[in-house]
Amino acid sequence: MTKSDNSNRKSVAGAAVAAGLVIIVFSAAYSVLAARLETPMNITLLTSAALELLPLEIGGWTGQEVPLDEKVVRATDTDAHINRIYSRRNETEHVSLYIAYGGRARDLMPHRPEVCYTGAGWTRIDRRSMELPLSDEMELPCNIFQFSRGTLNTKKTVLLNYYIVDGQYCRDVSGLRFKAWRGSGTVRYVAQVQIVTSTSVNLNASSAEKIVCSFAAESASSISRLFESTEDTRFSDEARFDPKRIFGGTGSDE
């Protein structure tokens, strides 16, 4: 055996050892991340009934429930959800609102618009990141997508997507991963918010984008308040789902 052959063998052996170490490191890292994305045992998860406390009247928008097929619900891996259509201006403007909520963060992470829509036959034609100003002087980080489908009668959809992770707005799942990697504890819950509208003869993509942005900005604080009960453990189970405490308002005891 020549010195060259011996050197090559050592190089291959060294590469194999290095590759093995990389696999071990990434396997360990995945185990850590997966553990931090599991549901903490001491967290009381919200139900769909709790999410339905979201007002049907938001600003100038009026909403109505749109039940999802049970097969679709099971496929989403959510612990709770709501699906509604909101309209305004004599129903000339419409948006679809879908909120998915769960304590198993790693189950919700795969259900991203760029994955689910393209898997359903849509083509992504645009994606942009934005920060929408909110009335409470905060900003809402979000992504806005445009999808199309068909050739002769092309359908176009504009979708605004963001997450709420333990009370914090996140543009995408990178924020969720960052929280887990940072070692600040397990992720207690994740909520994904999708606001969708479609273009038409009288509504181009630019106008459709303004509509979803308008609804997102007007509804963000109301949506965020839905999850305050999981942030504050001082309240009993009866109090934490009290809509008067969550959304304000007064009333007398009967």
PDB file of C-alpha atoms in Angstrom:
ATOM      1  CA  MET A   1       0.000   0.000   0.000  1.00  0.00           C
ATOM      2  CA  THR A   2       1.374   3.376  -0.991  1.00  0.00           C
ATOM      3  CA  LYS A   3       1.526   6.438   1.207  1.00  0.00           C
ATOM      4  CA  SER A   4      -1.078   8.023  -1.069  1.00  0.00           C
ATOM      5  CA  ASP A   5      -3.523   5.135  -0.537  1.00  0.00           C
ATOM      6  CA  ASN A   6      -2.968   5.259   3.204  1.00  0.00           C
ATOM      7  CA  SER A   7      -3.543   9.015   3.219  1.00  0.00           C
ATOM      8  CA  ASN A   8      -6.783   8.665   1.234  1.00  0.00           C
ATOM      9  CA  ARG A   9      -8.032   5.959   3.587  1.00  0.00           C
ATOM     10  CA  LYS A  10      -7.333   8.179   6.575  1.00  0.00           C
ATOM     11  CA  SER A  11      -9.169  11.048   4.859  1.00  0.00           C
ATOM     12  CA  VAL A  12     -12.219   8.864   4.171  1.00  0.00           C
ATOM     13  CA  ALA A  13     -12.148   7.527   7.724  1.00  0.00           C
ATOM     14  CA  GLY A  14     -11.880  11.048   9.065  1.00  0.00           C
ATOM     15  CA  ALA A  15     -14.795  12.173   6.905  1.00  0.00           C
ATOM     16  CA  ALA A  16     -16.889   9.235   8.110  1.00  0.00           C
ATOM     17  CA  VAL A  17     -16.158  10.099  11.733  1.00  0.00           C
ATOM     18  CA  ALA A  18     -17.008  13.756  11.085  1.00  0.00           C
ATOM     19  CA  ALA A  19     -20.255  12.778   9.357  1.00  0.00           C
ATOM     20  CA  GLY A  20     -21.136  10.541  12.277  1.00  0.00           C
ATOM     21  CA  LEU A  21     -20.534  13.368  14.724  1.00  0.00           C
ATOM     22  CA  VAL A  22     -22.751  15.695  12.654  1.00  0.00           C
ATOM     23  CA  ILE A  23     -25.563  13.129  12.701  1.00  0.00           C
ATOM     24  CA  ILE A  24     -25.207  12.683  16.458  1.00  0.00           C
ATOM     25  CA  VAL A  25     -25.222  16.442  17.060  1.00  0.00           C
ATOM     26  CA  PHE A  26     -28.250  17.049  14.841  1.00  0.00           C
ATOM     27  CA  SER A  27     -30.111  14.086  16.350  1.00  0.00           C
ATOM     28  CA  ALA A  28     -29.488  15.428  19.832  1.00  0.00           C
ATOM     29  CA  ALA A  29     -30.460  18.941  18.739  1.00  0.00           C
ATOM     30  CA  TYR A  30     -33.708  17.676  17.214  1.00  0.00           C
ATOM     31  CA  SER A  31     -34.523  15.794  20.418  1.00  0.00           C
ATOM     32  CA  VAL A  32     -34.015  18.979  22.436  1.00  0.00           C
ATOM     33  CA  LEU A  33     -36.137  21.035  20.039  1.00  0.00           C
ATOM     34  CA  ALA A  34     -38.889  18.409  19.916  1.00  0.00           C
ATOM     35  CA  ALA A  35     -38.997  18.213  23.706  1.00  0.00           C
ATOM     36  CA  ARG A  36     -39.356  21.970  24.008  1.00  0.00           C
ATOM     37  CA  LEU A  37     -42.157  21.952  21.441  1.00  0.00           C
ATOM     38  CA  GLU A  38     -44.184  19.371  23.361  1.00  0.00           C
ATOM     39  CA  THR A  39     -47.215  20.398  25.394  1.00  0.00           C
ATOM     40  CA  PRO A  40     -46.272  21.355  28.980  1.00  0.00           C
ATOM     41  CA  MET A  41     -48.251  19.153  31.350  1.00  0.00           C
ATOM     42  CA  ASN A  42     -49.418  22.012  33.610  1.00  0.00           C
ATOM     43  CA  ILE A  43     -51.001  24.116  30.868  1.00  0.00           C
ATOM     44  CA  THR A  44     -54.791  24.204  30.470  1.00  0.00           C
ATOM     45  CA  LEU A  45     -55.466  24.327  26.740  1.00  0.00           C
ATOM     46  CA  LEU A  46     -58.277  26.389  25.305  1.00  0.00           C
ATOM     47  CA  THR A  47     -61.211  24.810  23.516  1.00  0.00           C
ATOM     48  CA  SER A  48     -62.942  25.837  20.299  1.00  0.00           C
ATOM     49  CA  ALA A  49     -65.747  27.217  22.473  1.00  0.00           C
ATOM     50  CA  ALA A  50     -63.239  29.584  24.087  1.00  0.00           C
ATOM     51  CA  LEU A  51     -62.022  30.779  20.685  1.00  0.00           C
ATOM     52  CA  GLU A  52     -65.618  31.440  19.654  1.00  0.00           C
ATOM     53  CA  LEU A  53     -65.614  34.285  22.193  1.00  0.00           C
ATOM     54  CA  LEU A  54     -63.920  36.328  19.490  1.00  0.00           C
ATOM     55  CA  PRO A  55     -66.496  39.036  18.724  1.00  0.00           C
ATOM     56  CA  LEU A  56     -68.562  38.695  15.582  1.00  0.00           C
ATOM     57  CA  GLU A  57     -68.479  42.491  15.349  1.00  0.00           C
ATOM     58  CA  ILE A  58     -64.958  43.878  14.895  1.00  0.00           C
ATOM     59  CA  GLY A  59     -64.749  47.494  13.832  1.00  0.00           C
ATOM     60  CA  GLY A  60     -66.939  47.747  10.761  1.00  0.00           C
ATOM     61  CA  TRP A  61     -66.735  44.008  10.105  1.00  0.00           C
ATOM     62  CA  THR A  62     -69.528  41.502  10.755  1.00  0.00           C
ATOM     63  CA  GLY A  63     -68.712  37.813  11.033  1.00  0.00           C
ATOM     64  CA  GLN A  64     -70.464  34.493  10.706  1.00  0.00           C
ATOM     65  CA  GLU A  65     -69.343  30.969  11.538  1.00  0.00           C
ATOM     66  CA  VAL A  66     -68.360  28.600   8.724  1.00  0.00           C
ATOM     67  CA  PRO A  67     -68.078  25.020  10.043  1.00  0.00           C
ATOM     68  CA  LEU A  68     -65.170  22.981   8.707  1.00  0.00           C
ATOM     69  CA  ASP A  69     -65.468  19.407   7.518  1.00  0.00           C
ATOM     70  CA  GLU A  70     -64.452  16.998  10.278  1.00  0.00           C
ATOM     71  CA  LYS A  71     -61.815  15.403   8.047  1.00  0.00           C
ATOM     72  CA  VAL A  72     -60.216  18.806   7.525  1.00  0.00           C
ATOM     73  CA  VAL A  73     -60.246  19.460  11.270  1.00  0.00           C
ATOM     74  CA  ARG A  74     -58.487  16.176  12.010  1.00  0.00           C
ATOM     75  CA  ALA A  75     -55.885  16.852   9.331  1.00  0.00           C
ATOM     76  CA  THR A  76     -54.927  20.195  10.894  1.00  0.00           C
ATOM     77  CA  ASP A  77     -53.685  18.636  14.166  1.00  0.00           C
ATOM     78  CA  THR A  78     -55.205  21.467  16.199  1.00  0.00           C
ATOM     79  CA  ASP A  79     -56.552  21.461  19.739  1.00  0.00           C
ATOM     80  CA  ALA A  80     -59.033  24.207  18.863  1.00  0.00           C
ATOM     81  CA  HIS A  81     -59.957  26.355  15.885  1.00  0.00           C
ATOM     82  CA  ILE A  82     -62.444  28.831  14.488  1.00  0.00           C
ATOM     83  CA  ASN A  83     -63.349  29.476  10.875  1.00  0.00           C
ATOM     84  CA  ARG A  84     -65.384  32.548   9.934  1.00  0.00           C
ATOM     85  CA  ILE A  85     -66.212  34.935   7.144  1.00  0.00           C
ATOM     86  CA  TYR A  86     -66.207  38.652   7.970  1.00  0.00           C
ATOM     87  CA  SER A  87     -67.677  41.294   5.670  1.00  0.00           C
ATOM     88  CA  ARG A  88     -68.114  45.048   5.632  1.00  0.00           C
ATOM     89  CA  ARG A  89     -69.385  47.909   3.467  1.00  0.00           C
ATOM     90  CA  ASN A  90     -72.700  46.264   2.664  1.00  0.00           C
ATOM     91  CA  GLU A  91     -70.926  42.935   2.159  1.00  0.00           C
ATOM     92  CA  THR A  92     -68.885  44.236  -0.763  1.00  0.00           C
ATOM     93  CA  GLU A  93     -65.657  43.255   1.017  1.00  0.00           C
ATOM     94  CA  HIS A  94     -65.116  39.801   2.486  1.00  0.00           C
ATOM     95  CA  VAL A  95     -62.313  37.992   4.278  1.00  0.00           C
ATOM     96  CA  SER A  96     -62.049  34.465   5.571  1.00  0.00           C
ATOM     97  CA  LEU A  97     -60.549  34.161   9.060  1.00  0.00           C
ATOM     98  CA  TYR A  98     -59.062  30.880  10.232  1.00  0.00           C
ATOM     99  CA  ILE A  99     -57.365  30.501  13.616  1.00  0.00           C
ATOM    100  CA  ALA A 100     -55.661  27.241  14.545  1.00  0.00           C
ATOM    101  CA  TYR A 101     -54.550  26.750  18.149  1.00  0.00           C
ATOM    102  CA  GLY A 102     -52.609  24.016  19.889  1.00  0.00           C
ATOM    103  CA  GLY A 103     -50.176  23.122  22.612  1.00  0.00           C
ATOM    104  CA  ARG A 104     -48.181  20.725  20.445  1.00  0.00           C
ATOM    105  CA  ALA A 105     -46.216  23.296  18.523  1.00  0.00           C
ATOM    106  CA  ARG A 106     -44.401  20.775  16.384  1.00  0.00           C
ATOM    107  CA  ASP A 107     -47.759  19.524  15.039  1.00  0.00           C
ATOM    108  CA  LEU A 108     -48.752  23.000  13.842  1.00  0.00           C
ATOM    109  CA  MET A 109     -45.417  23.943  12.299  1.00  0.00           C
ATOM    110  CA  PRO A 110     -45.864  21.891   9.091  1.00  0.00           C
ATOM    111  CA  HIS A 111     -49.210  23.550   8.285  1.00  0.00           C
ATOM    112  CA  ARG A 112     -47.815  26.628   6.585  1.00  0.00           C
ATOM    113  CA  PRO A 113     -49.488  28.379   3.620  1.00  0.00           C
ATOM    114  CA  GLU A 114     -46.570  27.741   1.290  1.00  0.00           C
ATOM    115  CA  VAL A 115     -46.873  24.028   2.061  1.00  0.00           C
ATOM    116  CA  CYS A 116     -50.624  23.470   2.264  1.00  0.00           C
ATOM    117  CA  TYR A 117     -51.690  25.705  -0.624  1.00  0.00           C
ATOM    118  CA  THR A 118     -49.104  24.398  -3.059  1.00  0.00           C
ATOM    119  CA  GLY A 119     -49.981  20.874  -1.957  1.00  0.00           C
ATOM    120  CA  ALA A 120     -53.606  21.617  -2.874  1.00  0.00           C
ATOM    121  CA  GLY A 121     -52.686  22.650  -6.406  1.00  0.00           C
ATOM    122  CA  TRP A 122     -52.102  26.389  -5.988  1.00  0.00           C
ATOM    123  CA  THR A 123     -49.023  28.167  -7.318  1.00  0.00           C
ATOM    124  CA  ARG A 124     -47.302  30.734  -5.137  1.00  0.00           C
ATOM    125  CA  ILE A 125     -46.677  33.855  -7.189  1.00  0.00           C
ATOM    126  CA  ASP A 126     -45.625  36.270  -4.451  1.00  0.00           C
ATOM    127  CA  ARG A 127     -44.587  36.467  -0.822  1.00  0.00           C
ATOM    128  CA  ARG A 128     -43.738  39.605   1.117  1.00  0.00           C
ATOM    129  CA  SER A 129     -43.051  40.406   4.747  1.00  0.00           C
ATOM    130  CA  MET A 130     -44.735  43.357   6.447  1.00  0.00           C
ATOM    131  CA  GLU A 131     -45.123  45.028   9.828  1.00  0.00           C
ATOM    132  CA  LEU A 132     -48.627  46.405  10.232  1.00  0.00           C
ATOM    133  CA  PRO A 133     -49.093  49.276  12.711  1.00  0.00           C
ATOM    134  CA  LEU A 134     -51.699  48.523  15.388  1.00  0.00           C
ATOM    135  CA  SER A 135     -53.839  50.865  17.445  1.00  0.00           C
ATOM    136  CA  ASP A 136     -51.951  50.010  20.658  1.00  0.00           C
ATOM    137  CA  GLU A 137     -48.688  51.313  19.124  1.00  0.00           C
ATOM    138  CA  MET A 138     -47.435  47.789  18.540  1.00  0.00           C
ATOM    139  CA  GLU A 139     -46.620  46.264  15.166  1.00  0.00           C
ATOM    140  CA  LEU A 140     -47.928  43.046  13.692  1.00  0.00           C
ATOM    141  CA  PRO A 141     -45.227  41.111  11.803  1.00  0.00           C
ATOM    142  CA  CYS A 142     -46.791  39.007   9.076  1.00  0.00           C
ATOM    143  CA  ASN A 143     -46.309  37.445   5.672  1.00  0.00           C
ATOM    144  CA  ILE A 144     -48.566  38.139   2.709  1.00  0.00           C
ATOM    145  CA  PHE A 145     -48.859  35.517  -0.007  1.00  0.00           C
ATOM    146  CA  GLN A 146     -50.436  35.487  -3.435  1.00  0.00           C
ATOM    147  CA  PHE A 147     -51.513  32.164  -4.924  1.00  0.00           C
ATOM    148  CA  SER A 148     -53.039  31.372  -8.302  1.00  0.00           C
ATOM    149  CA  ARG A 149     -54.720  28.335  -9.800  1.00  0.00           C
ATOM    150  CA  GLY A 150     -56.019  27.514 -13.260  1.00  0.00           C
ATOM    151  CA  THR A 151     -55.129  28.702 -16.739  1.00  0.00           C
ATOM    152  CA  LEU A 152     -58.132  30.010 -18.663  1.00  0.00           C
ATOM    153  CA  ASN A 153     -60.083  31.272 -15.655  1.00  0.00           C
ATOM    154  CA  THR A 154     -57.222  31.931 -13.275  1.00  0.00           C
ATOM    155  CA  LYS A 155     -58.194  32.213  -9.623  1.00  0.00           C
ATOM    156  CA  LYS A 156     -56.037  34.360  -7.372  1.00  0.00           C
ATOM    157  CA  THR A 157     -56.006  34.399  -3.601  1.00  0.00           C
ATOM    158  CA  VAL A 158     -54.304  36.815  -1.217  1.00  0.00           C
ATOM    159  CA  LEU A 159     -53.447  35.395   2.205  1.00  0.00           C
ATOM    160  CA  LEU A 160     -52.046  37.124   5.297  1.00  0.00           C
ATOM    161  CA  ASN A 161     -50.465  34.795   7.849  1.00  0.00           C
ATOM    162  CA  TYR A 162     -48.962  35.253  11.312  1.00  0.00           C
ATOM    163  CA  TYR A 163     -48.510  33.375  14.582  1.00  0.00           C
ATOM    164  CA  ILE A 164     -48.993  34.103  18.254  1.00  0.00           C
ATOM    165  CA  VAL A 165     -46.461  32.158  20.339  1.00  0.00           C
ATOM    166  CA  ASP A 166     -46.965  32.423  24.102  1.00  0.00           C
ATOM    167  CA  GLY A 167     -48.457  35.887  23.702  1.00  0.00           C
ATOM    168  CA  GLN A 168     -45.932  37.208  21.187  1.00  0.00           C
ATOM    169  CA  TYR A 169     -46.619  37.975  17.533  1.00  0.00           C
ATOM    170  CA  CYS A 170     -44.381  36.059  15.122  1.00  0.00           C
ATOM    171  CA  ARG A 171     -44.133  36.416  11.372  1.00  0.00           C
ATOM    172  CA  ASP A 172     -43.445  32.721  10.753  1.00  0.00           C
ATOM    173  CA  VAL A 173     -42.291  29.529  12.453  1.00  0.00           C
ATOM    174  CA  SER A 174     -38.728  30.822  12.713  1.00  0.00           C
ATOM    175  CA  GLY A 175     -39.869  32.788  15.757  1.00  0.00           C
ATOM    176  CA  LEU A 176     -41.195  29.608  17.290  1.00  0.00           C
ATOM    177  CA  ARG A 177     -37.952  27.765  16.635  1.00  0.00           C
ATOM    178  CA  PHE A 178     -35.972  30.674  18.103  1.00  0.00           C
ATOM    179  CA  LYS A 179     -37.966  30.552  21.328  1.00  0.00           C
ATOM    180  CA  ALA A 180     -37.341  26.817  21.651  1.00  0.00           C
ATOM    181  CA  TRP A 181     -33.624  27.023  20.833  1.00  0.00           C
ATOM    182  CA  ARG A 182     -33.128  29.962  23.171  1.00  0.00           C
ATOM    183  CA  GLY A 183     -33.787  27.636  26.089  1.00  0.00           C
ATOM    184  CA  SER A 184     -36.357  29.904  27.719  1.00  0.00           C
ATOM    185  CA  GLY A 185     -38.577  26.929  28.482  1.00  0.00           C
ATOM    186  CA  THR A 186     -41.095  24.921  26.552  1.00  0.00           C
ATOM    187  CA  VAL A 187     -43.525  26.540  24.131  1.00  0.00           C
ATOM    188  CA  ARG A 188     -46.868  26.583  25.912  1.00  0.00           C
ATOM    189  CA  TYR A 189     -49.106  27.271  22.937  1.00  0.00           C
ATOM    190  CA  VAL A 190     -49.114  28.401  19.332  1.00  0.00           C
ATOM    191  CA  ALA A 191     -51.910  30.076  17.400  1.00  0.00           C
ATOM    192  CA  GLN A 192     -51.798  30.474  13.639  1.00  0.00           C
ATOM    193  CA  VAL A 193     -53.916  33.210  12.071  1.00  0.00           C
ATOM    194  CA  GLN A 194     -54.812  33.223   8.380  1.00  0.00           C
ATOM    195  CA  ILE A 195     -56.817  35.974   6.710  1.00  0.00           C
ATOM    196  CA  VAL A 196     -57.782  35.313   3.103  1.00  0.00           C
ATOM    197  CA  THR A 197     -59.637  37.004   0.277  1.00  0.00           C
ATOM    198  CA  SER A 198     -59.868  36.365  -3.452  1.00  0.00           C
ATOM    199  CA  THR A 199     -59.467  38.672  -6.399  1.00  0.00           C
ATOM    200  CA  SER A 200     -62.307  39.246  -8.847  1.00  0.00           C
ATOM    201  CA  VAL A 201     -63.217  41.363 -11.833  1.00  0.00           C
ATOM    202  CA  ASN A 202     -63.784  44.294  -9.486  1.00  0.00           C
ATOM    203  CA  LEU A 203     -60.969  43.537  -7.047  1.00  0.00           C
ATOM    204  CA  ASN A 204     -57.324  43.373  -8.093  1.00  0.00           C
ATOM    205  CA  ALA A 205     -54.494  41.906  -6.029  1.00  0.00           C
ATOM    206  CA  SER A 206     -53.408  45.274  -4.645  1.00  0.00           C
ATOM    207  CA  SER A 207     -56.905  46.068  -3.377  1.00  0.00           C
ATOM    208  CA  ALA A 208     -57.273  42.554  -1.987  1.00  0.00           C
ATOM    209  CA  GLU A 209     -54.040  43.008  -0.052  1.00  0.00           C
ATOM    210  CA  LYS A 210     -55.316  46.247   1.478  1.00  0.00           C
ATOM    211  CA  ILE A 211     -58.467  44.458   2.618  1.00  0.00           C
ATOM    212  CA  VAL A 212     -56.667  41.612   4.412  1.00  0.00           C
ATOM    213  CA  CYS A 213     -54.228  44.089   5.981  1.00  0.00           C
ATOM    214  CA  SER A 214     -57.094  46.250   7.199  1.00  0.00           C
ATOM    215  CA  PHE A 215     -58.849  43.333   8.857  1.00  0.00           C
ATOM    216  CA  ALA A 216     -55.604  42.003  10.331  1.00  0.00           C
ATOM    217  CA  ALA A 217     -54.831  45.347  11.960  1.00  0.00           C
ATOM    218  CA  GLU A 218     -58.367  45.787  13.306  1.00  0.00           C
ATOM    219  CA  SER A 219     -58.695  42.254  14.667  1.00  0.00           C
ATOM    220  CA  ALA A 220     -55.188  41.588  16.047  1.00  0.00           C
ATOM    221  CA  SER A 221     -55.779  42.822  19.594  1.00  0.00           C
ATOM    222  CA  SER A 222     -59.098  40.966  19.910  1.00  0.00           C
ATOM    223  CA  ILE A 223     -57.494  37.764  18.671  1.00  0.00           C
ATOM    224  CA  SER A 224     -54.508  38.156  20.988  1.00  0.00           C
ATOM    225  CA  ARG A 225     -56.786  38.632  24.011  1.00  0.00           C
ATOM    226  CA  LEU A 226     -58.317  35.215  23.389  1.00  0.00           C
ATOM    227  CA  PHE A 227     -55.124  33.627  24.671  1.00  0.00           C
ATOM    228  CA  GLU A 228     -54.570  35.776  27.750  1.00  0.00           C
ATOM    229  CA  SER A 229     -56.020  33.045  29.964  1.00  0.00           C
ATOM    230  CA  THR A 230     -53.065  30.796  29.148  1.00  0.00           C
ATOM    231  CA  GLU A 231     -50.697  33.636  30.030  1.00  0.00           C
ATOM    232  CA  ASP A 232     -52.243  34.440  33.404  1.00  0.00           C
ATOM    233  CA  THR A 233     -52.746  31.545  35.816  1.00  0.00           C
ATOM    234  CA  ARG A 234     -54.197  33.714  38.577  1.00  0.00           C
ATOM    235  CA  PHE A 235     -57.733  33.102  37.331  1.00  0.00           C
ATOM    236  CA  SER A 236     -59.836  30.056  38.001  1.00  0.00           C
ATOM    237  CA  ASP A 237     -61.119  27.927  35.132  1.00  0.00           C
ATOM    238  CA  GLU A 238     -64.490  29.652  35.444  1.00  0.00           C
ATOM    239  CA  ALA A 239     -63.032  33.149  35.289  1.00  0.00           C
ATOM    240  CA  ARG A 240     -60.488  32.578  32.579  1.00  0.00           C
ATOM    241  CA  PHE A 241     -63.191  32.019  29.953  1.00  0.00           C
ATOM    242  CA  ASP A 242     -65.303  35.002  31.003  1.00  0.00           C
ATOM    243  CA  PRO A 243     -65.829  37.121  27.865  1.00  0.00           C
ATOM    244  CA  LYS A 244     -66.405  40.249  29.978  1.00  0.00           C
ATOM    245  CA  ARG A 245     -62.942  39.882  31.516  1.00  0.00           C
ATOM    246  CA  ILE A 246     -61.317  39.138  28.176  1.00  0.00           C
ATOM    247  CA  PHE A 247     -63.022  41.741  26.004  1.00  0.00           C
ATOM    248  CA  GLY A 248     -64.365  44.221  28.542  1.00  0.00           C
ATOM    249  CA  GLY A 249     -67.929  45.366  28.936  1.00  0.00           C
ATOM    250  CA  THR A 250     -70.347  45.599  31.810  1.00  0.00           C
ATOM    251  CA  GLY A 251     -73.453  43.808  32.815  1.00  0.00           C
ATOM    252  CA  SER A 252     -75.594  42.950  35.816  1.00  0.00           C
ATOM    253  CA  ASP A 253     -76.012  39.583  37.484  1.00  0.00           C
ATOM    254  CA  GLU A 254     -79.302  37.866  36.792  1.00  0.00           C
TER     255      GLU A 254
END
